[in-house]
Amino acid sequence: MTSIKNYNLNELKQIFLELGEKQYRAEQVFKWLYIDKANSFDEMTNLSIELRKKLKQNFEITEYTILKKQVSKDGTKKYLFRLSDKNTIETVLMEYKYGKSICVSTQIGCKMGCKFCASTGIGFVRNLTSAEIIEQILAVEKDENVKVSNVVFMGIGEPLDNYDNVVNAIRIINNQKGINIGARHMSISTSGLVPRIYNLADENIQCTLSISLHATNNKKRSSLMPINNLYSIEELIKACKYYIKKTNRRVSFEYALIKGENDTLDDAKGLIRLLKGMLCHVNLIQVNKIETRLFEKSNNENIINFRNYLNENGIVATIRRELGSDIEAACGQLRRSAATGNVLK
């Protein structure tokens, strides 16, 4: 039986018509799901008993089980959730001056094989449904009794490899009659699935596109990110320019500085040549330690010099504030921590 949270409001309205019900009933259910956070159809007391029975016969409302919750010294919180099929995913809640930001997973495992990411090597299992993506937000809001203001699709998995479910989840999250988070407060990260970047541009959703770049030439990027063997840097930049033209939105380029790998002056110059004239922003990240890789983060002085050189040469660059590294919740550290329902110690 499918979760009713897999359907956006327009789809629900059509379903209710097929059930012989008025369309406004779909809006009532939508409110129960995303504002009142109902756990069962029986809680939806403004619906008739007959309608609730129909809904129970056709749909389910699932909730996540929290297997583990870790709290960082900086206040970041990492959740390990168990799904209905006993698989697990990780989700992170971060605190910023502008509000609460949540980093959601979009797949169980990942196919991309990026060398600096903890999700690599655990094996791809399946895509998350729209409901399973959305449920991460609802479960965290309920557990913490907070309102999430920003969503980043940067957890486990490649969001654009699960394109339809992710785009549908965005539409549900964005709906003013539900969770009501503005599209401009959502960011989608991709390792570089070029055809899907064009698709996303044509959706014109107005979310922020974040590109995991991490190198400025094909040889180096391919050694770090196998996806580059399929779609070159030149193809990737061309797709980003299309996204900017179509949406008039600035693209964010994520660049993890790895000691001796991509943090030299020549690398900075290469980045300037690549991005000059684009409506973009560079997010410099300190690569984080993971169990299976030997990459070392660039030292602080070098990171600052790298940023300053970019800024002095017309590329807007900032250094991302590192959050949650002590609980392995920082960039690149999320992994499917349990193969089944058992938390790995």
Short mmCIF file of N, CA, C and O in Angstrom, two decimals, residues 259-339:
data_model
loop_
_atom_site.label_atom_id
_atom_site.label_comp_id
_atom_site.label_asym_id
_atom_site.label_seq_id
_atom_site.Cartn_x
_atom_site.Cartn_y
_atom_site.Cartn_z
N LYS A 259 44.12 18.75 0.69
CA LYS A 259 45.55 19.09 0.75
C LYS A 259 46.34 18.37 -0.34
O LYS A 259 46.27 17.14 -0.48
N GLY A 260 47.06 19.17 -1.15
CA GLY A 260 47.91 18.61 -2.18
C GLY A 260 47.19 18.07 -3.39
O GLY A 260 47.81 17.54 -4.31
N GLU A 261 45.88 18.23 -3.41
CA GLU A 261 45.07 17.65 -4.49
C GLU A 261 44.45 18.72 -5.37
O GLU A 261 44.52 18.64 -6.60
N ASN A 262 43.83 19.72 -4.74
CA ASN A 262 43.10 20.73 -5.52
C ASN A 262 43.13 22.10 -4.85
O ASN A 262 42.24 22.92 -5.08
N ASP A 263 44.15 22.36 -4.02
CA ASP A 263 44.16 23.58 -3.20
C ASP A 263 45.31 24.52 -3.51
O ASP A 263 45.68 25.36 -2.68
N THR A 264 45.89 24.43 -4.71
CA THR A 264 47.03 25.27 -5.06
C THR A 264 46.59 26.56 -5.74
O THR A 264 45.41 26.71 -6.11
N LEU A 265 47.54 27.45 -5.95
CA LEU A 265 47.27 28.69 -6.67
C LEU A 265 46.82 28.39 -8.10
O LEU A 265 45.92 29.06 -8.63
N ASP A 266 47.41 27.40 -8.71
CA ASP A 266 47.01 27.02 -10.07
C ASP A 266 45.55 26.54 -10.10
O ASP A 266 44.83 26.81 -11.07
N ASP A 267 45.14 25.85 -9.04
CA ASP A 267 43.74 25.41 -8.96
C ASP A 267 42.81 26.61 -8.85
O ASP A 267 41.74 26.64 -9.48
N ALA A 268 43.21 27.60 -8.05
CA ALA A 268 42.41 28.82 -7.90
C ALA A 268 42.31 29.55 -9.24
O ALA A 268 41.23 30.03 -9.62
N LYS A 269 43.42 29.63 -9.96
CA LYS A 269 43.41 30.28 -11.27
C LYS A 269 42.50 29.52 -12.25
O LYS A 269 41.78 30.13 -13.04
N GLY A 270 42.55 28.19 -12.17
CA GLY A 270 41.69 27.38 -13.03
C GLY A 270 40.23 27.60 -12.74
O GLY A 270 39.39 27.64 -13.65
N LEU A 271 39.90 27.79 -11.48
CA LEU A 271 38.52 28.04 -11.07
C LEU A 271 38.04 29.39 -11.60
O LEU A 271 36.90 29.53 -12.07
N ILE A 272 38.91 30.37 -11.56
CA ILE A 272 38.58 31.70 -12.08
C ILE A 272 38.32 31.63 -13.58
O ILE A 272 37.33 32.19 -14.08
N ARG A 273 39.18 30.94 -14.31
CA ARG A 273 38.99 30.81 -15.75
C ARG A 273 37.68 30.11 -16.08
O ARG A 273 36.97 30.47 -17.03
N LEU A 274 37.33 29.14 -15.27
CA LEU A 274 36.15 28.33 -15.51
C LEU A 274 34.85 29.10 -15.26
O LEU A 274 33.87 28.97 -16.01
N LEU A 275 34.85 29.93 -14.22
CA LEU A 275 33.61 30.54 -13.76
C LEU A 275 33.49 32.03 -14.07
O LEU A 275 32.45 32.63 -13.79
N LYS A 276 34.50 32.63 -14.62
CA LYS A 276 34.50 34.07 -14.89
C LYS A 276 33.28 34.47 -15.70
O LYS A 276 32.94 33.87 -16.73
N GLY A 277 32.56 35.47 -15.21
CA GLY A 277 31.41 36.00 -15.92
C GLY A 277 30.10 35.31 -15.62
O GLY A 277 29.04 35.77 -16.06
N MET A 278 30.13 34.22 -14.86
CA MET A 278 28.90 33.50 -14.53
C MET A 278 28.24 34.08 -13.28
O MET A 278 28.92 34.61 -12.39
N LEU A 279 26.92 34.01 -13.21
CA LEU A 279 26.18 34.37 -12.01
C LEU A 279 26.30 33.19 -11.05
O LEU A 279 25.52 32.24 -11.11
N CYS A 280 27.32 33.25 -10.20
CA CYS A 280 27.59 32.08 -9.36
C CYS A 280 28.26 32.47 -8.05
O CYS A 280 28.64 33.63 -7.84
N HIS A 281 28.40 31.49 -7.22
CA HIS A 281 29.02 31.63 -5.91
C HIS A 281 29.81 30.37 -5.64
O HIS A 281 29.36 29.27 -5.98
N VAL A 282 31.00 30.50 -5.06
CA VAL A 282 31.81 29.33 -4.72
C VAL A 282 31.77 29.12 -3.22
O VAL A 282 32.07 30.03 -2.44
N ASN A 283 31.39 27.92 -2.84
CA ASN A 283 31.33 27.53 -1.43
C ASN A 283 32.55 26.67 -1.15
O ASN A 283 32.61 25.51 -1.59
N LEU A 284 33.52 27.20 -0.45
CA LEU A 284 34.73 26.45 -0.12
C LEU A 284 34.49 25.61 1.12
O LEU A 284 34.00 26.11 2.15
N ILE A 285 34.81 24.33 1.03
CA ILE A 285 34.53 23.38 2.11
C ILE A 285 35.83 22.71 2.52
O ILE A 285 36.66 22.35 1.69
N GLN A 286 36.01 22.54 3.82
CA GLN A 286 37.12 21.74 4.31
C GLN A 286 36.74 20.27 4.20
O GLN A 286 35.76 19.85 4.79
N VAL A 287 37.48 19.52 3.39
CA VAL A 287 37.13 18.12 3.21
C VAL A 287 37.17 17.43 4.57
O VAL A 287 38.05 17.68 5.40
N ASN A 288 36.17 16.61 4.83
CA ASN A 288 36.05 15.98 6.14
C ASN A 288 36.56 14.54 6.14
O ASN A 288 36.43 13.82 5.14
N LYS A 289 37.13 14.16 7.25
CA LYS A 289 37.69 12.82 7.39
C LYS A 289 36.59 11.76 7.33
O LYS A 289 35.55 11.89 7.95
N ILE A 290 36.84 10.72 6.53
CA ILE A 290 35.96 9.56 6.53
C ILE A 290 36.82 8.31 6.69
O ILE A 290 38.02 8.32 6.41
N GLU A 291 36.19 7.24 7.15
CA GLU A 291 36.94 6.05 7.54
C GLU A 291 37.72 5.41 6.39
O GLU A 291 38.79 4.86 6.58
N THR A 292 37.18 5.48 5.18
CA THR A 292 37.74 4.69 4.08
C THR A 292 38.68 5.47 3.17
O THR A 292 39.18 4.92 2.20
N ARG A 293 38.96 6.76 3.45
CA ARG A 293 39.80 7.55 2.56
C ARG A 293 40.88 8.27 3.36
O ARG A 293 40.74 8.55 4.53
N LEU A 294 41.97 8.61 2.65
CA LEU A 294 43.13 9.22 3.30
C LEU A 294 43.25 10.71 3.01
O LEU A 294 44.25 11.32 3.36
N PHE A 295 42.25 11.31 2.38
CA PHE A 295 42.34 12.72 2.04
C PHE A 295 42.47 13.58 3.29
O PHE A 295 41.79 13.35 4.29
N GLU A 296 43.33 14.59 3.22
CA GLU A 296 43.51 15.53 4.33
C GLU A 296 42.97 16.89 3.93
O GLU A 296 43.08 17.30 2.77
N LYS A 297 42.39 17.60 4.90
CA LYS A 297 41.88 18.93 4.62
C LYS A 297 43.04 19.91 4.46
O LYS A 297 44.10 19.77 5.08
N SER A 298 42.85 20.89 3.61
CA SER A 298 43.82 21.96 3.44
C SER A 298 43.89 22.76 4.74
O SER A 298 42.90 22.84 5.48
N ASN A 299 45.05 23.35 5.03
CA ASN A 299 45.16 24.10 6.29
C ASN A 299 44.39 25.42 6.20
O ASN A 299 44.12 25.94 5.11
N ASN A 300 44.04 25.97 7.36
CA ASN A 300 43.17 27.14 7.42
C ASN A 300 43.73 28.34 6.68
O ASN A 300 43.00 29.07 5.98
N GLU A 301 45.04 28.57 6.81
CA GLU A 301 45.66 29.71 6.14
C GLU A 301 45.53 29.59 4.63
O GLU A 301 45.22 30.56 3.93
N ASN A 302 45.74 28.39 4.13
CA ASN A 302 45.64 28.17 2.68
C ASN A 302 44.21 28.35 2.19
O ASN A 302 43.98 28.90 1.10
N ILE A 303 43.24 27.89 2.99
CA ILE A 303 41.83 28.04 2.61
C ILE A 303 41.45 29.52 2.53
O ILE A 303 40.78 29.96 1.59
N ILE A 304 41.91 30.29 3.50
CA ILE A 304 41.62 31.73 3.52
C ILE A 304 42.27 32.42 2.32
O ILE A 304 41.65 33.25 1.65
N ASN A 305 43.52 32.06 2.03
CA ASN A 305 44.21 32.64 0.88
C ASN A 305 43.52 32.27 -0.43
O ASN A 305 43.43 33.10 -1.36
N PHE A 306 43.04 31.04 -0.51
CA PHE A 306 42.33 30.56 -1.71
C PHE A 306 41.07 31.40 -1.91
O PHE A 306 40.79 31.87 -3.02
N ARG A 307 40.31 31.58 -0.83
CA ARG A 307 39.08 32.40 -0.90
C ARG A 307 39.41 33.83 -1.31
O ARG A 307 38.76 34.41 -2.19
N ASN A 308 40.41 34.42 -0.67
CA ASN A 308 40.75 35.82 -0.95
C ASN A 308 41.17 36.00 -2.41
O ASN A 308 40.81 37.00 -3.05
N TYR A 309 41.91 35.05 -2.93
CA TYR A 309 42.37 35.15 -4.32
C TYR A 309 41.18 35.11 -5.28
O TYR A 309 41.14 35.87 -6.25
N LEU A 310 40.21 34.25 -4.99
CA LEU A 310 39.01 34.19 -5.83
C LEU A 310 38.25 35.51 -5.76
O LEU A 310 37.85 36.07 -6.80
N ASN A 311 38.06 36.03 -4.56
CA ASN A 311 37.32 37.28 -4.39
C ASN A 311 38.02 38.45 -5.09
O ASN A 311 37.37 39.30 -5.71
N GLU A 312 39.34 38.48 -4.99
CA GLU A 312 40.12 39.56 -5.61
C GLU A 312 40.04 39.52 -7.13
O GLU A 312 40.30 40.52 -7.79
N ASN A 313 39.69 38.36 -7.66
CA ASN A 313 39.64 38.20 -9.10
C ASN A 313 38.21 38.02 -9.63
O ASN A 313 37.98 37.42 -10.68
N GLY A 314 37.24 38.54 -8.87
CA GLY A 314 35.89 38.65 -9.37
C GLY A 314 34.98 37.45 -9.16
O GLY A 314 33.86 37.42 -9.67
N ILE A 315 35.44 36.45 -8.39
CA ILE A 315 34.60 35.28 -8.10
C ILE A 315 34.17 35.35 -6.64
O ILE A 315 35.01 35.34 -5.73
N VAL A 316 32.87 35.46 -6.40
CA VAL A 316 32.37 35.52 -5.03
C VAL A 316 32.55 34.16 -4.37
O VAL A 316 32.02 33.14 -4.85
N ALA A 317 33.32 34.13 -3.29
CA ALA A 317 33.62 32.87 -2.61
C ALA A 317 33.54 33.06 -1.10
O ALA A 317 33.94 34.09 -0.57
N THR A 318 32.98 32.06 -0.43
CA THR A 318 32.92 32.06 1.03
C THR A 318 33.38 30.70 1.53
O THR A 318 33.39 29.71 0.79
N ILE A 319 33.74 30.66 2.80
CA ILE A 319 34.14 29.40 3.42
C ILE A 319 32.96 28.90 4.23
O ILE A 319 32.45 29.60 5.11
N ARG A 320 32.52 27.70 3.92
CA ARG A 320 31.36 27.15 4.62
C ARG A 320 31.70 26.87 6.09
O ARG A 320 32.73 26.26 6.40
N ARG A 321 30.82 27.30 6.95
CA ARG A 321 30.96 27.01 8.37
C ARG A 321 30.79 25.50 8.58
O ARG A 321 29.82 24.90 8.13
N GLU A 322 31.76 24.90 9.24
CA GLU A 322 31.72 23.45 9.45
C GLU A 322 30.85 23.12 10.65
O GLU A 322 31.05 23.62 11.76
N LEU A 323 29.85 22.29 10.43
CA LEU A 323 28.93 21.89 11.49
C LEU A 323 28.86 20.37 11.60
O LEU A 323 28.83 19.67 10.59
N GLY A 324 28.84 19.88 12.83
CA GLY A 324 28.55 18.47 13.08
C GLY A 324 29.65 17.48 12.78
O GLY A 324 29.39 16.27 12.76
N SER A 325 30.89 17.94 12.58
CA SER A 325 31.95 17.00 12.23
C SER A 325 32.25 16.02 13.35
O SER A 325 32.67 14.88 13.10
N ASP A 326 32.01 16.42 14.60
CA ASP A 326 32.30 15.54 15.73
C ASP A 326 31.32 14.37 15.83
O ASP A 326 31.59 13.38 16.53
N ILE A 327 30.18 14.47 15.13
CA ILE A 327 29.22 13.35 15.10
C ILE A 327 29.08 12.80 13.67
O ILE A 327 28.10 12.14 13.35
N GLU A 328 30.07 13.11 12.84
CA GLU A 328 30.08 12.66 11.44
C GLU A 328 28.80 13.09 10.71
O GLU A 328 28.18 12.30 10.00
N ALA A 329 28.45 14.36 10.91
CA ALA A 329 27.27 14.90 10.24
C ALA A 329 27.64 16.01 9.27
O ALA A 329 26.76 16.65 8.71
N ALA A 330 28.94 16.25 9.07
CA ALA A 330 29.38 17.32 8.18
C ALA A 330 29.36 16.85 6.73
O ALA A 330 29.10 15.69 6.42
N CYS A 331 29.69 17.78 5.83
CA CYS A 331 29.64 17.51 4.40
C CYS A 331 30.46 16.27 4.04
O CYS A 331 31.62 16.16 4.39
N GLY A 332 29.82 15.33 3.34
CA GLY A 332 30.50 14.13 2.88
C GLY A 332 30.60 13.01 3.89
O GLY A 332 31.12 11.94 3.59
N GLN A 333 30.07 13.22 5.11
CA GLN A 333 30.24 12.21 6.15
C GLN A 333 29.02 11.31 6.35
O GLN A 333 29.10 10.34 7.10
N LEU A 334 27.90 11.63 5.72
CA LEU A 334 26.71 10.81 5.92
C LEU A 334 26.87 9.47 5.21
O LEU A 334 27.43 9.35 4.15
N ARG A 335 26.34 8.44 5.86
CA ARG A 335 26.39 7.10 5.29
C ARG A 335 25.18 6.33 5.77
O ARG A 335 24.51 6.75 6.74
N ARG A 336 24.90 5.23 5.12
CA ARG A 336 23.79 4.37 5.58
C ARG A 336 24.36 3.55 6.73
O ARG A 336 24.98 2.52 6.54
N SER A 337 24.14 3.99 7.97
CA SER A 337 24.86 3.48 9.12
C SER A 337 24.50 2.06 9.51
O SER A 337 25.18 1.45 10.29
N ALA A 338 23.42 1.57 9.01
CA ALA A 338 23.03 0.20 9.36
C ALA A 338 22.49 -0.50 8.12
O ALA A 338 21.71 0.08 7.36
N ALA A 339 22.91 -1.72 7.93
CA ALA A 339 22.45 -2.47 6.76
C ALA A 339 21.00 -2.92 6.94
O ALA A 339 20.27 -3.06 5.99
#
